[in-house]
Short mmCIF file of C-alpha atoms in Angstrom, two decimals:
data_model
loop_
_atom_site.label_atom_id
_atom_site.label_comp_id
_atom_site.label_asym_id
_atom_site.label_seq_id
_atom_site.Cartn_x
_atom_site.Cartn_y
_atom_site.Cartn_z
CA MET A 1 47.39 11.08 15.70
CA SER A 2 44.84 11.45 12.94
CA LEU A 3 41.88 9.27 12.56
CA ASP A 4 43.22 7.81 9.33
CA ARG A 5 46.50 6.76 11.09
CA ASP A 6 44.44 5.29 14.04
CA ILE A 7 42.46 3.25 11.55
CA THR A 8 45.63 1.98 9.79
CA THR A 9 47.19 1.09 13.12
CA LEU A 10 44.31 -0.80 14.41
CA GLY A 11 43.77 -2.51 11.02
CA ARG A 12 47.32 -3.87 11.17
CA ARG A 13 46.70 -5.08 14.65
CA ILE A 14 43.52 -6.84 13.65
CA ARG A 15 45.33 -8.58 10.83
CA ARG A 16 48.22 -9.46 12.96
CA GLU A 17 45.99 -11.05 15.64
CA SER A 18 44.18 -12.96 13.04
CA GLY A 19 47.41 -14.66 12.05
CA ASN A 20 47.07 -12.70 8.66
CA ALA A 21 43.94 -14.68 7.89
CA ILE A 22 42.02 -11.33 7.44
CA LEU A 23 43.30 -9.28 4.46
CA PHE A 24 44.52 -5.84 5.37
CA GLN A 25 41.71 -3.94 3.40
CA GLU A 26 39.08 -6.01 5.30
CA ALA A 27 40.86 -5.45 8.57
CA ARG A 28 41.05 -1.71 7.86
CA LEU A 29 37.25 -1.68 7.18
CA ILE A 30 36.65 -3.28 10.51
CA ALA A 31 38.97 -0.74 12.18
CA ALA A 32 37.11 2.07 10.54
CA ARG A 33 33.74 0.79 11.73
CA GLU A 34 35.09 0.43 15.30
CA LEU A 35 36.78 3.86 15.38
CA GLY A 36 33.90 5.79 13.82
CA GLY A 37 35.71 6.40 10.46
CA LEU A 38 33.24 4.63 8.17
CA PRO A 39 30.82 7.07 6.46
CA VAL A 40 27.42 6.32 7.97
CA HIS A 41 25.63 6.72 4.69
CA THR A 42 27.33 3.61 3.36
CA MET A 43 25.77 1.42 6.10
CA ALA A 44 22.57 -0.39 5.63
CA PRO A 45 19.65 0.84 7.79
CA GLU A 46 20.00 -2.36 10.01
CA GLU A 47 23.56 -1.39 10.71
CA ARG A 48 22.67 2.16 11.61
CA ILE A 49 19.94 1.29 14.10
CA PRO A 50 22.26 -0.20 16.84
CA LEU A 51 24.86 2.57 16.05
CA ARG A 52 22.37 5.25 16.69
CA ALA A 53 21.16 3.65 19.97
CA GLN A 54 24.80 3.65 21.12
CA TYR A 55 24.89 7.47 20.84
CA THR A 56 21.35 8.42 21.88
CA GLY A 57 20.64 5.89 24.64
CA GLU A 58 17.30 4.99 22.82
CA SER A 59 15.99 1.40 22.87
CA LYS A 60 16.62 -0.34 19.49
CA ALA A 61 12.92 -0.36 18.93
CA ALA A 62 12.78 3.47 19.26
CA ALA A 63 15.90 3.82 17.00
CA ARG A 64 14.30 1.48 14.42
CA SER A 65 11.16 3.78 14.28
CA ALA A 66 13.48 6.62 13.23
CA ILE A 67 15.60 4.98 10.50
CA SER A 68 14.40 3.81 7.19
CA SER A 69 15.92 3.14 3.84
CA ASP A 70 15.75 6.90 2.90
CA THR A 71 16.97 8.28 6.28
CA ARG A 72 20.11 10.31 6.00
CA GLY A 73 22.88 9.18 8.43
CA LEU A 74 21.60 8.39 11.91
CA GLY A 75 18.44 10.42 11.30
CA LEU A 76 19.12 13.02 14.04
CA ASP A 77 18.71 15.85 11.67
CA HIS A 78 16.57 14.09 8.99
CA CYS A 79 13.18 15.71 9.54
CA SER A 80 10.48 17.81 7.86
CA ASP A 81 11.02 21.63 7.58
CA ASP A 82 8.18 22.11 10.21
CA GLN A 83 9.81 19.80 12.63
CA ARG A 84 13.18 21.54 12.20
CA ALA A 85 11.55 25.00 12.92
CA PHE A 86 9.82 23.63 15.90
CA ARG A 87 13.03 22.14 17.34
CA ALA A 88 14.86 25.41 16.87
CA LEU A 89 12.07 27.14 18.97
CA LEU A 90 12.27 24.38 21.54
CA ALA A 91 15.94 24.91 21.84
CA LEU A 92 15.20 28.45 23.02
CA ALA A 93 13.11 26.93 25.78
CA LEU A 94 15.46 24.07 26.89
CA PHE A 95 18.75 26.01 26.67
CA ASN A 96 17.57 29.14 28.52
CA GLY A 97 17.46 29.19 32.39
CA ASN A 98 18.21 31.28 35.39
CA VAL A 99 18.57 34.43 33.20
CA TYR A 100 15.97 37.05 32.56
CA THR A 101 16.92 38.66 29.36
CA GLY A 102 15.24 37.88 26.09
CA PRO A 103 11.53 36.95 25.67
CA THR A 104 12.12 33.16 25.92
CA ALA A 105 14.48 33.36 28.99
CA ARG A 106 11.49 33.49 31.23
CA TRP A 107 10.07 30.24 29.83
CA ASN A 108 12.95 28.70 31.87
CA TYR A 109 12.23 25.07 30.86
CA SER A 110 15.85 24.06 31.09
CA VAL A 111 14.51 22.49 34.32
CA VAL A 112 13.41 19.56 32.00
CA ALA A 113 17.23 18.42 32.11
CA SER A 114 16.61 17.21 35.58
CA TYR A 115 14.43 14.43 34.16
CA ASP A 116 17.20 13.12 31.93
CA PRO A 117 14.96 12.72 28.90
CA VAL A 118 16.18 10.60 25.94
CA MET A 119 15.48 12.37 22.57
CA SER A 120 14.34 10.15 19.76
CA PRO A 121 14.07 12.60 16.78
CA ARG A 122 12.09 11.21 13.77
CA MET A 123 11.11 12.50 10.42
CA ASP A 124 7.59 13.67 11.31
CA GLN A 125 7.89 14.16 15.10
CA LEU A 126 10.15 14.47 18.07
CA VAL A 127 9.80 11.76 20.70
CA MET A 128 11.01 12.63 24.20
CA VAL A 129 11.31 9.57 26.38
CA ALA A 130 10.99 10.58 30.09
CA GLU A 131 10.59 7.25 31.82
CA ARG A 132 10.27 8.73 35.39
CA ALA A 133 7.49 11.26 34.77
CA PRO A 134 6.22 12.11 31.20
CA GLU A 135 3.28 13.91 32.60
CA ASN A 136 5.60 16.21 34.69
CA VAL A 137 7.73 17.04 31.64
CA ALA A 138 4.64 17.85 29.62
CA THR A 139 3.56 20.12 32.41
CA ARG A 140 6.74 21.98 32.22
CA LEU A 141 6.45 22.63 28.61
CA MET A 142 2.54 23.15 28.20
CA ALA A 143 0.55 26.17 28.73
CA THR A 144 -2.52 25.77 30.95
CA VAL A 145 -5.91 27.51 30.83
CA GLY A 146 -5.66 31.03 32.46
CA ALA A 147 -1.79 30.96 32.72
CA ASP A 148 -0.72 32.99 29.61
CA THR A 149 2.99 33.34 30.70
CA ARG A 150 3.60 29.50 30.85
CA GLY A 151 4.47 27.13 28.20
CA ILE A 152 5.97 27.11 24.76
CA PRO A 153 3.79 29.49 22.78
CA GLY A 154 1.36 27.60 20.56
CA LEU A 155 1.88 24.06 22.07
CA ARG A 156 -1.31 22.23 22.49
CA HIS A 157 -2.54 18.85 23.96
CA GLU A 158 -3.66 16.62 21.11
CA VAL A 159 -4.07 13.16 22.71
CA THR A 160 -2.91 11.02 25.64
CA TYR A 161 -2.57 7.28 25.27
CA THR A 162 -0.94 4.23 26.99
CA CYS A 163 1.29 1.63 25.42
CA HIS A 164 3.23 -1.05 27.17
CA GLY A 165 1.71 0.16 30.28
CA GLN A 166 3.23 3.57 30.01
CA ARG A 167 1.59 6.89 29.35
CA SER A 168 2.37 9.05 26.35
CA VAL A 169 1.28 12.71 25.85
CA CYS A 170 1.12 13.99 22.23
CA LEU A 171 1.50 17.78 21.79
CA ARG A 172 0.89 19.72 18.67
CA HIS A 173 2.60 23.04 17.86
CA LEU A 174 0.01 25.27 16.20
CA PRO A 175 2.35 27.66 14.19
CA THR A 176 4.41 24.90 12.67
CA GLY A 177 2.06 21.95 12.89
CA ALA A 178 4.93 19.87 14.36
CA LEU A 179 4.29 16.97 16.74
CA LEU A 180 6.03 16.40 20.12
CA THR A 181 5.39 13.18 21.91
CA ILE A 182 6.47 12.93 25.56
CA THR A 183 6.38 9.26 26.77
CA GLY A 184 7.28 6.87 29.54
CA ASP A 185 7.57 4.06 27.01
CA PRO A 186 11.25 3.42 26.25
CA ALA A 187 10.22 1.96 22.82
CA GLY A 188 8.45 5.30 22.00
CA CYS A 189 5.56 3.26 20.69
CA GLN A 190 3.04 5.26 18.50
CA ARG A 191 0.15 2.78 18.55
CA GLY A 192 -1.14 2.82 22.04
CA ASN A 193 -4.65 2.09 23.48
CA ARG A 194 -7.03 3.78 25.85
CA ARG A 195 -6.64 6.92 23.77
CA SER A 196 -8.10 10.15 25.25
CA HIS A 197 -8.44 13.68 23.70
CA VAL A 198 -9.29 15.06 27.07
CA PRO A 199 -6.14 15.92 29.09
CA ARG A 200 -5.64 15.12 32.67
CA HIS A 201 -4.70 18.64 33.43
CA SER A 202 -6.20 21.99 32.24
CA TYR A 203 -3.82 22.17 29.20
CA LEU A 204 -4.77 24.27 26.22
CA THR A 205 -5.99 21.90 23.43
CA LEU A 206 -6.26 21.97 19.69
CA ASP A 207 -9.59 23.94 20.15
CA ASP A 208 -7.66 26.90 21.63
CA ASP A 209 -6.30 29.35 19.15
CA LEU A 210 -3.06 31.27 19.79
CA THR A 211 -3.61 33.83 22.62
CA VAL A 212 -2.68 37.42 22.27
CA HIS A 213 0.27 36.82 24.68
CA GLU A 214 1.47 33.91 22.60
CA ARG A 215 1.40 35.95 19.48
CA ARG A 216 3.48 38.64 21.11
CA THR A 217 5.94 36.27 22.48
CA LEU A 218 6.44 34.52 19.13
CA ALA A 219 6.81 37.97 17.34
CA ALA A 220 9.58 38.83 19.90
CA VAL A 221 11.64 35.86 18.90
CA PRO A 222 14.32 37.04 16.34
CA PRO A 223 14.42 35.58 12.88
CA ILE A 224 16.49 32.41 12.52
CA SER A 225 18.25 31.71 9.24
CA GLY A 226 17.83 28.29 7.58
CA GLU A 227 21.23 27.00 8.49
CA ALA A 228 20.96 28.51 12.06
CA THR A 229 17.72 26.55 12.41
CA THR A 230 19.51 23.33 11.56
CA LEU A 231 22.20 24.21 14.28
CA LEU A 232 19.59 25.09 16.98
CA ALA A 233 17.48 22.03 16.14
CA GLY A 234 20.69 19.96 16.31
CA LEU A 235 21.10 20.95 19.95
CA VAL A 236 17.70 19.42 20.79
CA SER A 237 18.39 16.20 18.81
CA ARG A 238 21.67 15.99 20.73
CA TYR A 239 20.30 16.85 24.14
CA ASN A 240 21.60 13.68 25.94
CA LEU A 241 24.20 12.08 23.55
CA VAL A 242 27.12 10.03 24.52
CA ASP A 243 30.11 9.32 22.31
CA ARG A 244 30.28 5.52 21.84
CA ARG A 245 34.12 5.72 22.30
CA GLY A 246 33.80 7.64 25.45
CA HIS A 247 35.31 11.04 24.26
CA TRP A 248 32.36 13.37 24.90
CA ALA A 249 28.85 13.65 26.41
CA THR A 250 26.24 16.30 26.07
CA SER A 251 24.04 15.78 29.20
CA LEU A 252 22.92 18.97 30.76
CA SER A 253 22.61 17.54 34.34
CA TRP A 254 25.60 15.33 34.81
CA ASP A 255 28.57 13.63 33.09
CA PRO A 256 27.59 10.13 31.92
CA LEU A 257 31.13 9.27 31.40
CA GLU A 258 32.00 10.24 34.98
CA ARG A 259 35.34 11.85 34.09
CA PRO A 260 37.15 13.18 37.12
CA GLY A 261 38.18 16.37 35.25
CA VAL A 262 34.62 17.26 34.33
CA GLU A 263 33.31 17.00 37.88
CA ARG A 264 34.62 20.54 38.52
CA ARG A 265 31.57 21.77 36.60
CA LYS A 266 29.49 20.92 39.61
CA GLU A 267 30.51 23.96 41.42
CA PRO A 268 28.90 25.20 44.61
CA GLU A 269 27.08 28.04 42.93
CA VAL A 270 25.62 25.64 40.41
CA ILE A 271 24.52 23.24 43.17
CA ARG A 272 22.92 26.05 45.21
CA HIS A 273 21.25 28.06 42.44
CA GLY A 274 21.14 25.82 39.37
CA PRO A 275 22.93 26.27 36.06
CA VAL A 276 22.81 29.40 34.13
CA ARG A 277 22.03 29.05 30.43
CA ARG A 278 21.49 31.66 27.78
CA LEU A 279 20.83 30.85 24.05
CA TRP A 280 20.20 33.95 21.98
CA GLY A 281 21.00 35.61 18.69
CA ALA A 282 19.40 36.56 15.36
CA GLY A 283 19.59 35.55 11.75
CA GLY A 284 22.62 33.35 11.24
CA SER A 285 24.53 34.34 14.33
CA TRP A 286 23.74 32.65 17.74
CA LYS A 287 25.51 32.17 21.06
CA LEU A 288 24.93 29.70 23.84
CA ARG A 289 26.75 30.47 27.18
CA TRP A 290 26.26 28.33 30.27
CA THR A 291 27.47 27.12 33.61
CA GLY A 292 27.38 23.43 34.57
CA TYR A 293 27.33 20.57 32.12
CA PRO A 294 28.36 19.78 29.47
CA GLU A 295 31.75 21.12 28.54
CA PRO A 296 31.74 23.43 25.49
CA ARG A 297 34.24 21.31 23.69
CA ASP A 298 31.93 18.22 24.22
CA LEU A 299 28.94 19.95 22.62
CA ALA A 300 31.03 21.20 19.72
CA LEU A 301 32.29 17.68 19.07
CA ALA A 302 28.87 16.27 19.18
CA LEU A 303 27.53 18.82 16.65
CA THR A 304 30.40 18.13 14.22
CA HIS A 305 31.03 14.49 14.80
CA GLN A 306 31.65 12.30 11.72
CA GLU A 307 28.96 9.80 12.69
CA ALA A 308 26.58 11.68 14.94
CA GLY A 309 27.15 15.27 13.92
CA ILE A 310 25.37 17.71 11.52
CA LYS A 311 26.47 17.07 8.02
CA GLY A 312 28.80 19.85 6.83
CA ALA A 313 29.27 21.44 10.29
CA ARG A 314 32.76 22.33 11.48
CA PHE A 315 34.04 24.01 14.59
CA THR A 316 37.00 26.23 15.46
CA ARG A 317 38.19 27.56 18.88
CA HIS A 318 38.85 31.12 19.75
CA GLY A 319 40.00 31.42 23.37
CA ASP A 320 37.20 30.00 25.53
CA THR A 321 34.71 29.94 22.64
CA TYR A 322 34.00 27.07 20.32
CA ARG A 323 32.45 28.26 17.16
CA VAL A 324 30.32 25.75 15.20
CA VAL A 325 29.80 26.86 11.57
CA LEU A 326 27.39 25.53 9.10
CA GLY A 327 27.41 27.47 5.82
CA THR A 328 27.02 31.13 6.65
CA ALA A 329 25.49 30.44 10.12
CA SER A 330 27.47 30.15 13.43
CA LEU A 331 26.78 29.08 16.96
CA ASP A 332 29.26 30.12 19.63
CA LEU A 333 29.55 27.81 22.56
CA CYS A 334 30.97 29.50 25.62
CA ASP A 335 31.77 28.58 29.23
CA GLY A 336 30.39 30.79 32.18
CA LYS A 337 27.73 33.29 32.66
CA GLY A 338 29.21 36.09 30.54
#
């Protein structure tokens, strides 16, 4: 049954249960809002804040920091060009693991998924809420002095601070100027106190220029077209999303909806050796193939969803591959090692 028919059916039921006190058009509007059929851009910012939180798992305070009167939709893709470029590069770190092909595969920071971080994408920064161990997550992503092969190339420690009793680590990406904040504070507070520019670990800081190794690594990353950049950045923004109607979920470490049919993805080989993930491509053509969570269909639905998806993105299925298309760019989502 189509969404339009679902809305009509629910609208009639709402009107009937109200004893016809609610007019059909009003009942249909209520049904559209309930079923995700109401265009998000028609909602006031105050209405979009709790809606976004339902999908992302953010606190309302964090969601409120991301949505203003000029924010498009739920704000998952509404960001500066520098932020979008950084998120696309971050995707190559988070969605590659247990494979050793391609220059970013050895970054192997898909292990960050084990911390179940909540992404709070904002216009001028990406906030990663990792309540259990923000410093540990930062360590996974940051290069340290004398360890050229570790860390996302160009990511530097800028400042560490505490807010609501929780530590936050602010990182700056030198090539794009983008800001990444990893925090233990569910509100993702940006104010903080007890600010320190001296990191607790031997991280590279803003005083450290790009190393020769970092320049070589960045040069080895294929060019990414503008629309493909939006798709890859969209993977990061939807890192741990759950459909508010319970139809899909994108967590990389488990199924938040605890669907019996999805449990098969926790196969013995995945449990013993960890999931295999490989995200690679060039220009406007990219492919993500993996074992473990989530199901390819779930990720395709999240990227193209009417409320929480990328505006203009659509998907088709060809055998075991779900192809998400945005303009002239495509992202193939495939099950298994390949």
